[in-house]
Short mmCIF file of C-alpha atoms and ligand atoms in Angstrom, two decimals:
data_model
loop_
_atom_site.label_atom_id
_atom_site.label_comp_id
_atom_site.label_asym_id
_atom_site.label_seq_id
_atom_site.Cartn_x
_atom_site.Cartn_y
_atom_site.Cartn_z
CA MET A 1 109.84 67.58 112.66
CA VAL A 2 108.21 67.97 109.27
CA ASP A 3 104.88 69.76 109.31
CA PHE A 4 103.38 68.34 106.15
CA ALA A 5 104.01 66.60 102.85
CA ASN A 6 102.98 68.13 99.54
CA ILE A 7 102.06 66.06 96.51
CA LEU A 8 102.50 68.43 93.61
CA PHE A 9 100.78 68.15 90.28
CA SER A 10 101.79 69.81 87.10
CA GLY A 11 100.14 70.31 83.74
CA ARG A 12 97.62 72.54 82.10
CA CYS A 13 95.63 74.63 84.56
CA ASN A 14 92.01 75.73 84.33
CA ALA A 15 93.04 79.21 85.45
CA ARG A 16 95.73 81.55 84.21
CA CYS A 17 96.72 83.61 87.21
CA PRO A 18 99.25 86.25 86.18
CA TYR A 19 101.03 85.78 89.51
CA CYS A 20 101.24 81.96 89.37
CA ILE A 21 104.66 81.22 90.79
CA GLY A 22 104.59 77.76 89.28
CA ARG A 23 106.10 79.48 86.26
CA GLN A 24 109.19 80.32 88.28
CA ILE A 25 109.90 76.72 89.10
CA ASP A 26 112.57 74.90 87.13
CA PRO A 27 110.89 73.42 84.02
CA PRO A 28 111.94 69.80 84.71
CA LEU A 29 109.89 70.00 87.93
CA ASN A 30 106.80 70.93 85.96
CA GLU A 31 106.56 67.68 84.02
CA ASP A 32 102.91 66.98 83.21
CA ASN A 33 101.74 64.24 85.60
CA LEU A 34 97.98 64.80 85.46
CA ASP A 35 97.47 61.40 83.87
CA ARG A 36 100.10 59.45 85.78
CA PHE A 37 99.10 56.95 88.47
CA PRO A 38 100.56 56.68 90.93
CA PRO A 39 102.59 59.89 90.92
CA THR A 40 106.25 59.10 90.33
CA ASN A 41 108.10 58.22 93.54
CA LEU A 42 104.95 58.24 95.67
CA GLU A 43 106.04 55.09 97.49
CA ARG A 44 109.21 56.91 98.55
CA LEU A 45 107.21 59.82 99.85
CA ILE A 46 104.96 57.47 101.81
CA ALA A 47 108.00 55.85 103.39
CA ILE A 48 109.22 59.31 104.49
CA ILE A 49 105.74 60.08 105.86
CA TRP A 50 105.99 57.00 108.06
CA GLN A 51 109.54 57.64 109.03
CA GLN A 52 109.10 61.33 109.85
CA HIS A 53 105.70 60.88 111.50
CA ILE A 54 104.11 63.35 109.09
CA ARG A 55 100.39 63.58 109.71
CA GLN A 56 99.28 65.97 107.00
CA VAL A 57 99.42 65.40 103.26
CA ILE A 58 98.44 68.22 100.93
CA LEU A 59 97.44 67.68 97.33
CA THR A 60 98.29 70.81 95.42
CA GLY A 61 99.95 71.93 92.23
CA THR A 62 102.98 73.82 91.06
CA ASN A 63 101.22 75.18 87.99
CA THR A 64 97.90 73.37 87.88
CA ASP A 65 94.93 72.50 90.04
CA PRO A 66 95.01 69.12 91.83
CA GLN A 67 91.35 68.46 90.97
CA LEU A 68 92.47 68.26 87.35
CA TYR A 69 94.42 65.13 88.28
CA ARG A 70 92.64 62.31 86.47
CA HIS A 71 93.20 59.77 89.24
CA GLU A 72 92.30 61.96 92.20
CA GLU A 73 89.83 59.52 93.70
CA LYS A 74 92.13 56.53 93.25
CA LEU A 75 95.03 58.43 94.80
CA LEU A 76 92.96 59.40 97.85
CA LYS A 77 92.05 55.76 98.34
CA LEU A 78 95.68 54.70 98.08
CA LEU A 79 96.77 57.39 100.56
CA ARG A 80 94.06 56.35 103.04
CA GLU A 81 95.29 52.77 102.81
CA GLN A 82 99.01 53.41 102.91
CA THR A 83 99.57 56.38 105.21
CA PRO A 84 99.39 56.16 109.01
CA GLN A 85 95.95 56.13 110.53
CA GLY A 86 94.75 59.65 111.27
CA THR A 87 96.78 61.28 108.49
CA GLN A 88 94.88 64.33 107.29
CA LEU A 89 94.44 64.59 103.54
CA VAL A 90 94.09 68.20 102.49
CA LEU A 91 93.13 69.73 99.16
CA HIS A 92 94.47 73.10 98.00
CA THR A 93 92.39 74.08 95.03
CA ASN A 94 91.19 77.02 92.99
CA GLY A 95 87.69 75.58 93.44
CA ARG A 96 86.80 75.64 89.77
CA LEU A 97 86.02 71.92 89.74
CA ALA A 98 84.81 71.61 93.32
CA LEU A 99 81.08 71.42 92.53
CA ARG A 100 81.51 69.11 89.57
CA LYS A 101 83.62 66.79 91.71
CA ILE A 102 81.94 67.42 95.04
CA GLU A 103 81.88 63.77 95.96
CA VAL A 104 85.65 63.52 95.63
CA PHE A 105 86.07 66.95 97.22
CA ASN A 106 84.29 65.65 100.32
CA ARG A 107 86.62 62.69 100.61
CA TYR A 108 89.41 64.94 101.83
CA ASP A 109 89.61 65.84 105.52
CA ARG A 110 89.58 69.53 104.69
CA ALA A 111 90.09 71.90 101.82
CA SER A 112 91.44 75.33 101.09
CA VAL A 113 89.78 77.17 98.21
CA SER A 114 91.58 80.07 96.56
CA PHE A 115 89.08 82.75 95.88
CA PRO A 116 90.25 86.33 95.35
CA SER A 117 87.00 88.15 94.62
CA PHE A 118 83.23 87.89 94.25
CA ASN A 119 83.42 90.52 91.53
CA PRO A 120 83.62 88.75 88.14
CA LEU A 121 85.81 91.47 86.65
CA THR A 122 88.28 91.41 89.50
CA TYR A 123 88.22 87.63 89.54
CA ARG A 124 89.04 87.55 85.86
CA ARG A 125 91.89 90.00 86.29
CA MET A 126 93.39 87.95 89.09
CA MET A 127 92.71 84.41 87.88
CA GLY A 128 92.96 85.04 84.15
CA VAL A 129 89.62 83.32 83.48
CA PRO A 130 85.96 84.36 83.74
CA ASN A 131 83.20 83.04 85.98
CA PRO A 132 84.19 82.75 89.62
CA PRO A 133 83.19 79.43 91.17
CA ASP A 134 80.01 79.52 93.24
CA LEU A 135 81.55 79.79 96.69
CA LYS A 136 78.17 79.75 98.37
CA ALA A 137 77.24 76.44 96.74
CA ILE A 138 80.66 74.96 97.54
CA LEU A 139 80.25 75.84 101.20
CA GLN A 140 76.70 74.47 101.23
CA GLN A 141 77.62 71.19 99.60
CA ALA A 142 80.89 70.66 101.45
CA THR A 143 80.79 68.19 104.30
CA ILE A 144 84.37 68.96 105.28
CA PRO A 145 85.87 72.17 106.73
CA VAL A 146 86.62 74.65 103.95
CA LYS A 147 89.06 77.48 104.39
CA VAL A 148 88.94 80.39 101.96
CA SER A 149 92.29 81.69 100.82
CA CYS A 150 92.46 85.11 99.20
CA ILE A 151 95.55 86.67 97.78
CA LEU A 152 95.50 90.40 98.39
CA THR A 153 96.81 92.67 95.65
CA ASP A 154 96.10 96.15 94.37
CA ASP A 155 93.41 94.52 92.20
CA ASN A 156 91.18 93.49 95.09
CA VAL A 157 92.31 95.35 98.17
CA GLY A 158 89.71 98.05 97.50
CA GLU A 159 86.99 95.41 97.86
CA ILE A 160 88.17 94.09 101.19
CA ASP A 161 85.20 95.43 103.20
CA GLU A 162 82.68 93.78 100.93
CA PHE A 163 84.77 90.62 100.70
CA LEU A 164 84.98 90.20 104.48
CA GLU A 165 81.27 90.85 104.85
CA ARG A 166 80.23 88.41 102.14
CA CYS A 167 82.51 85.66 103.40
CA GLN A 168 81.17 86.12 106.92
CA LYS A 169 77.58 86.04 105.69
CA LEU A 170 78.23 82.87 103.71
CA GLY A 171 79.37 81.22 106.93
CA VAL A 172 83.10 81.03 106.15
CA GLN A 173 84.79 79.98 109.37
CA ARG A 174 88.38 80.58 108.35
CA LEU A 175 89.65 83.14 105.91
CA VAL A 176 93.31 83.59 105.05
CA LEU A 177 94.43 86.79 103.38
CA ARG A 178 97.77 86.25 101.75
CA LYS A 179 100.44 88.48 100.34
CA LEU A 180 101.68 87.92 96.85
CA TYR A 181 105.02 86.15 96.85
CA GLY A 182 107.66 88.87 96.74
CA GLU A 183 105.30 91.55 98.11
CA ARG A 184 107.49 93.92 100.08
CA ARG A 185 104.80 96.08 101.63
CA THR A 186 103.91 95.45 105.23
CA TRP A 187 100.34 94.57 106.15
CA GLU A 188 99.97 98.07 107.54
CA MET A 189 100.86 99.49 104.13
CA LEU A 190 98.70 97.02 102.23
CA PHE A 191 95.64 96.77 104.41
CA PRO A 192 93.24 99.75 104.44
CA SER A 193 93.50 101.45 107.82
CA HIS A 194 89.73 101.86 108.18
CA VAL A 195 89.21 98.09 108.33
CA LYS A 196 89.16 97.18 111.98
CA LEU A 197 89.82 93.62 113.06
CA ASP A 198 90.27 92.30 116.58
CA ARG A 199 93.57 90.53 117.08
CA THR A 200 93.07 87.19 118.75
CA GLY A 201 96.44 85.51 118.43
CA ASP A 202 99.13 84.26 116.11
CA TYR A 203 99.65 81.24 113.95
CA ARG A 204 103.18 80.36 112.87
CA GLY A 205 104.23 83.94 113.24
CA ASN A 206 101.21 85.35 111.39
CA PRO A 207 98.60 87.52 113.11
CA VAL A 208 95.11 86.08 113.56
CA TYR A 209 92.04 88.31 113.88
CA CYS A 210 88.35 87.98 114.37
CA TYR A 211 85.81 89.55 112.03
CA GLN A 212 82.31 89.11 113.41
CA GLY A 213 83.05 85.56 114.47
CA MET A 214 85.08 84.66 111.36
CA GLU A 215 88.75 83.87 111.87
CA VAL A 216 90.96 85.97 109.61
CA THR A 217 94.68 85.24 109.30
CA LEU A 218 97.06 87.61 107.55
CA TRP A 219 99.54 85.24 105.98
CA ASP A 220 102.95 86.08 104.69
CA PHE A 221 104.83 83.07 103.33
CA GLN A 222 108.12 84.85 103.64
CA GLN A 223 107.59 85.26 107.39
CA THR A 224 106.13 81.84 107.95
CA GLU A 225 108.16 79.05 109.35
CA SER A 226 107.10 75.57 108.48
CA THR A 227 108.75 72.53 107.06
CA SER A 228 107.52 70.38 104.27
CA ILE A 229 108.58 67.48 102.14
CA ASN A 230 107.58 68.00 98.55
CA LEU A 231 107.02 65.40 95.86
CA PHE A 232 107.39 67.15 92.52
CA SER A 233 105.70 65.89 89.41
CA ASN A 234 108.90 64.38 87.99
CA GLY A 235 109.44 62.31 91.13
CA LEU A 236 111.91 64.58 92.85
CA ILE A 237 111.52 64.73 96.61
CA SER A 238 112.88 67.82 98.28
CA ASP A 239 112.50 69.79 101.47
CA GLN A 240 112.46 72.96 99.42
CA TYR A 241 109.46 74.21 97.57
CA LEU A 242 110.47 76.99 95.25
CA LEU A 243 113.32 75.42 93.35
CA THR A 244 114.38 78.21 91.11
CA HIS A 245 117.88 79.22 92.13
CA PRO A 246 120.55 76.93 90.72
CA LYS A 247 123.32 78.51 92.78
CA LYS A 248 121.75 77.73 96.11
CA VAL A 249 123.00 74.17 96.43
CA ASN A 250 123.65 73.36 100.03
CA LEU A 251 126.85 71.49 99.33
CA LYS A 252 127.65 71.04 102.99
CA ILE A 253 124.44 69.14 103.55
CA LEU A 254 124.77 67.20 100.35
CA LYS A 255 128.30 66.08 101.05
CA THR A 256 128.37 65.46 104.75
CA THR A 257 125.10 63.76 105.53
CA PRO A 258 125.64 60.02 105.48
CA PRO A 259 122.96 57.84 104.02
CA GLN A 260 120.98 56.29 106.86
CA HIS A 261 118.14 53.87 107.04
CA GLY A 262 117.59 53.82 103.36
CA ILE A 263 117.72 57.53 102.62
CA GLN A 264 120.51 58.89 100.49
CA LEU A 265 121.30 62.36 99.43
CA HIS A 266 122.42 62.37 95.86
CA GLY A 267 124.73 65.33 95.77
CA ASP A 268 126.16 64.51 92.39
CA SER A 269 122.96 63.64 90.60
CA ALA A 270 121.66 65.50 87.61
CA GLU A 271 118.85 66.85 89.74
CA ALA A 272 121.26 68.25 92.31
CA LYS A 273 122.76 70.38 89.57
CA HIS A 274 119.52 72.27 89.57
CA GLY A 275 120.50 73.52 92.96
CA PHE A 276 118.50 71.82 95.62
CA ASN A 277 118.73 69.30 98.28
CA LEU A 278 117.58 66.04 96.82
CA LEU A 279 116.21 63.26 98.92
CA ARG A 280 115.85 59.76 97.67
CA LEU A 281 114.85 56.68 99.51
CA VAL A 282 116.84 53.65 98.61
CA ASP A 283 115.55 50.27 99.66
CA PRO A 284 118.31 48.10 101.04
CA PRO A 285 119.06 45.30 98.58
CA GLY A 286 116.56 42.51 98.77
CA GLN A 287 114.14 44.34 101.03
CA SER A 288 110.65 45.43 100.30
CA PRO A 289 109.54 49.04 100.70
CA ALA A 290 109.76 49.87 104.38
CA TYR A 291 106.25 50.98 105.17
CA PRO A 292 103.12 49.16 106.11
CA GLY A 293 100.52 48.82 103.48
CA ALA A 294 103.02 48.43 100.70
CA PRO A 295 102.67 45.17 98.89
CA GLY A 296 104.97 42.72 100.62
CA ALA A 297 106.18 45.20 103.21
CA GLY A 298 107.91 43.22 105.92
CA ARG A 299 108.79 45.96 108.38
CA SER A 300 108.30 49.63 108.85
CA PRO A 301 109.96 52.45 110.72
CA ALA A 302 107.08 52.14 113.14
CA THR A 303 107.59 48.45 113.71
CA ALA A 304 111.35 48.14 113.41
CA GLU A 305 112.56 45.27 115.54
CA THR A 306 116.19 45.81 116.37
CA GLY A 307 117.48 48.56 118.68
CA LYS A 308 119.41 50.01 115.76
CA ASP A 309 116.31 50.06 113.60
CA ARG A 310 114.23 51.59 116.37
CA LYS A 311 116.78 54.36 116.77
CA ALA A 312 116.86 54.93 113.04
CA ALA A 313 113.07 55.02 112.96
CA ARG A 314 113.02 57.73 115.62
CA GLU A 315 115.72 59.98 114.28
CA PRO A 316 115.42 62.24 111.28
CA THR A 317 117.70 60.90 108.62
CA PHE A 318 118.18 64.10 106.74
CA PRO A 319 118.54 67.68 107.76
CA ILE A 320 115.39 69.75 107.82
CA ARG A 321 115.79 73.44 107.29
CA ARG A 322 113.04 75.75 108.33
CA GLU A 323 111.98 78.11 105.63
CA GLY A 324 108.99 80.09 104.63
CA ARG A 325 106.41 77.99 102.90
CA ARG A 326 105.80 79.35 99.46
CA ALA A 327 102.83 77.90 97.75
CA ALA A 328 102.93 78.06 94.01
CA HIS A 329 99.28 77.29 94.01
CA PRO A 330 97.27 79.81 95.98
CA GLY A 331 95.87 77.17 98.23
S1 LIG B 1 98.09 80.04 90.73
FE1 LIG B 1 97.04 78.06 90.86
S2 LIG B 1 95.07 78.37 89.85
FE2 LIG B 1 96.38 80.06 89.24
S3 LIG B 1 97.29 79.41 87.29
FE3 LIG B 1 98.74 78.85 88.94
S4 LIG B 1 98.21 76.76 89.47
FE4 LIG B 1 96.46 77.57 88.28
#
């Protein structure tokens, strides 16, 4: 089962975070698509969403903010029309455009706002730009659930008491404190020992606490198990997120998985040479895209008529490997 689908944007960002891992991603995957509608290969992603019963679609970026996408509103409308009913559309943003685009912001089902500090100096050090967004106003004007996501580094860990208190006072319901990608220290080493939180449970292997009624999750992407399908800005669809290691081609998967129900793995494509597992949907000759809502769609995985089709609609047609989710964007 795939937990969620990411639609990834790329282009110039309105922040310059020194730790942005979008810079580690292979350059061809960071093709500027901020002005491209619809995103390349979106129809293929939507077909996978239907086929894999994915019920969460996240708009985020590899090296930019998704609210910088010039067709954000139009894309949301298209996704509402063409994804299964009940699919949650989620925004992962740095929040810098949230107030200016609050109407669009509120068209998502929920949002995660990256916000590392209330202190303008710390914010600037961590985001590379001045003037933190007005988190209080965002929370007041939001009509959707807003999670605050804060990356914890040596720059802001000293402010954690004040940060927790201010978030709680602003009415934040869910706060996620995240480790920097590659951070080797344990939470015990990173988190000041005097800060006392009550453990209430776990979420995907990450501890969840309560701070005066506010849910606080300590999130480590390298420990977290979740699966995603990712549509990169150049149209590549992959089940891997951080595509930076050319030698990690899973040749076994690429060579032995037979194409089924329209999905082919292109092991010998140019993209595969970059070292990842490439997924492409191929419409059978003469057939329209296999998902409802597509212009002229005649059948879908959900409405397949023959026994063979029904079986194909139920079964995953490519191998899903579980790996830590690594967000380039601090969403
Ligand atoms: S981490 Fe996010 S907000 Fe920061 S520069 Fe990268 S894409 Fe922009």
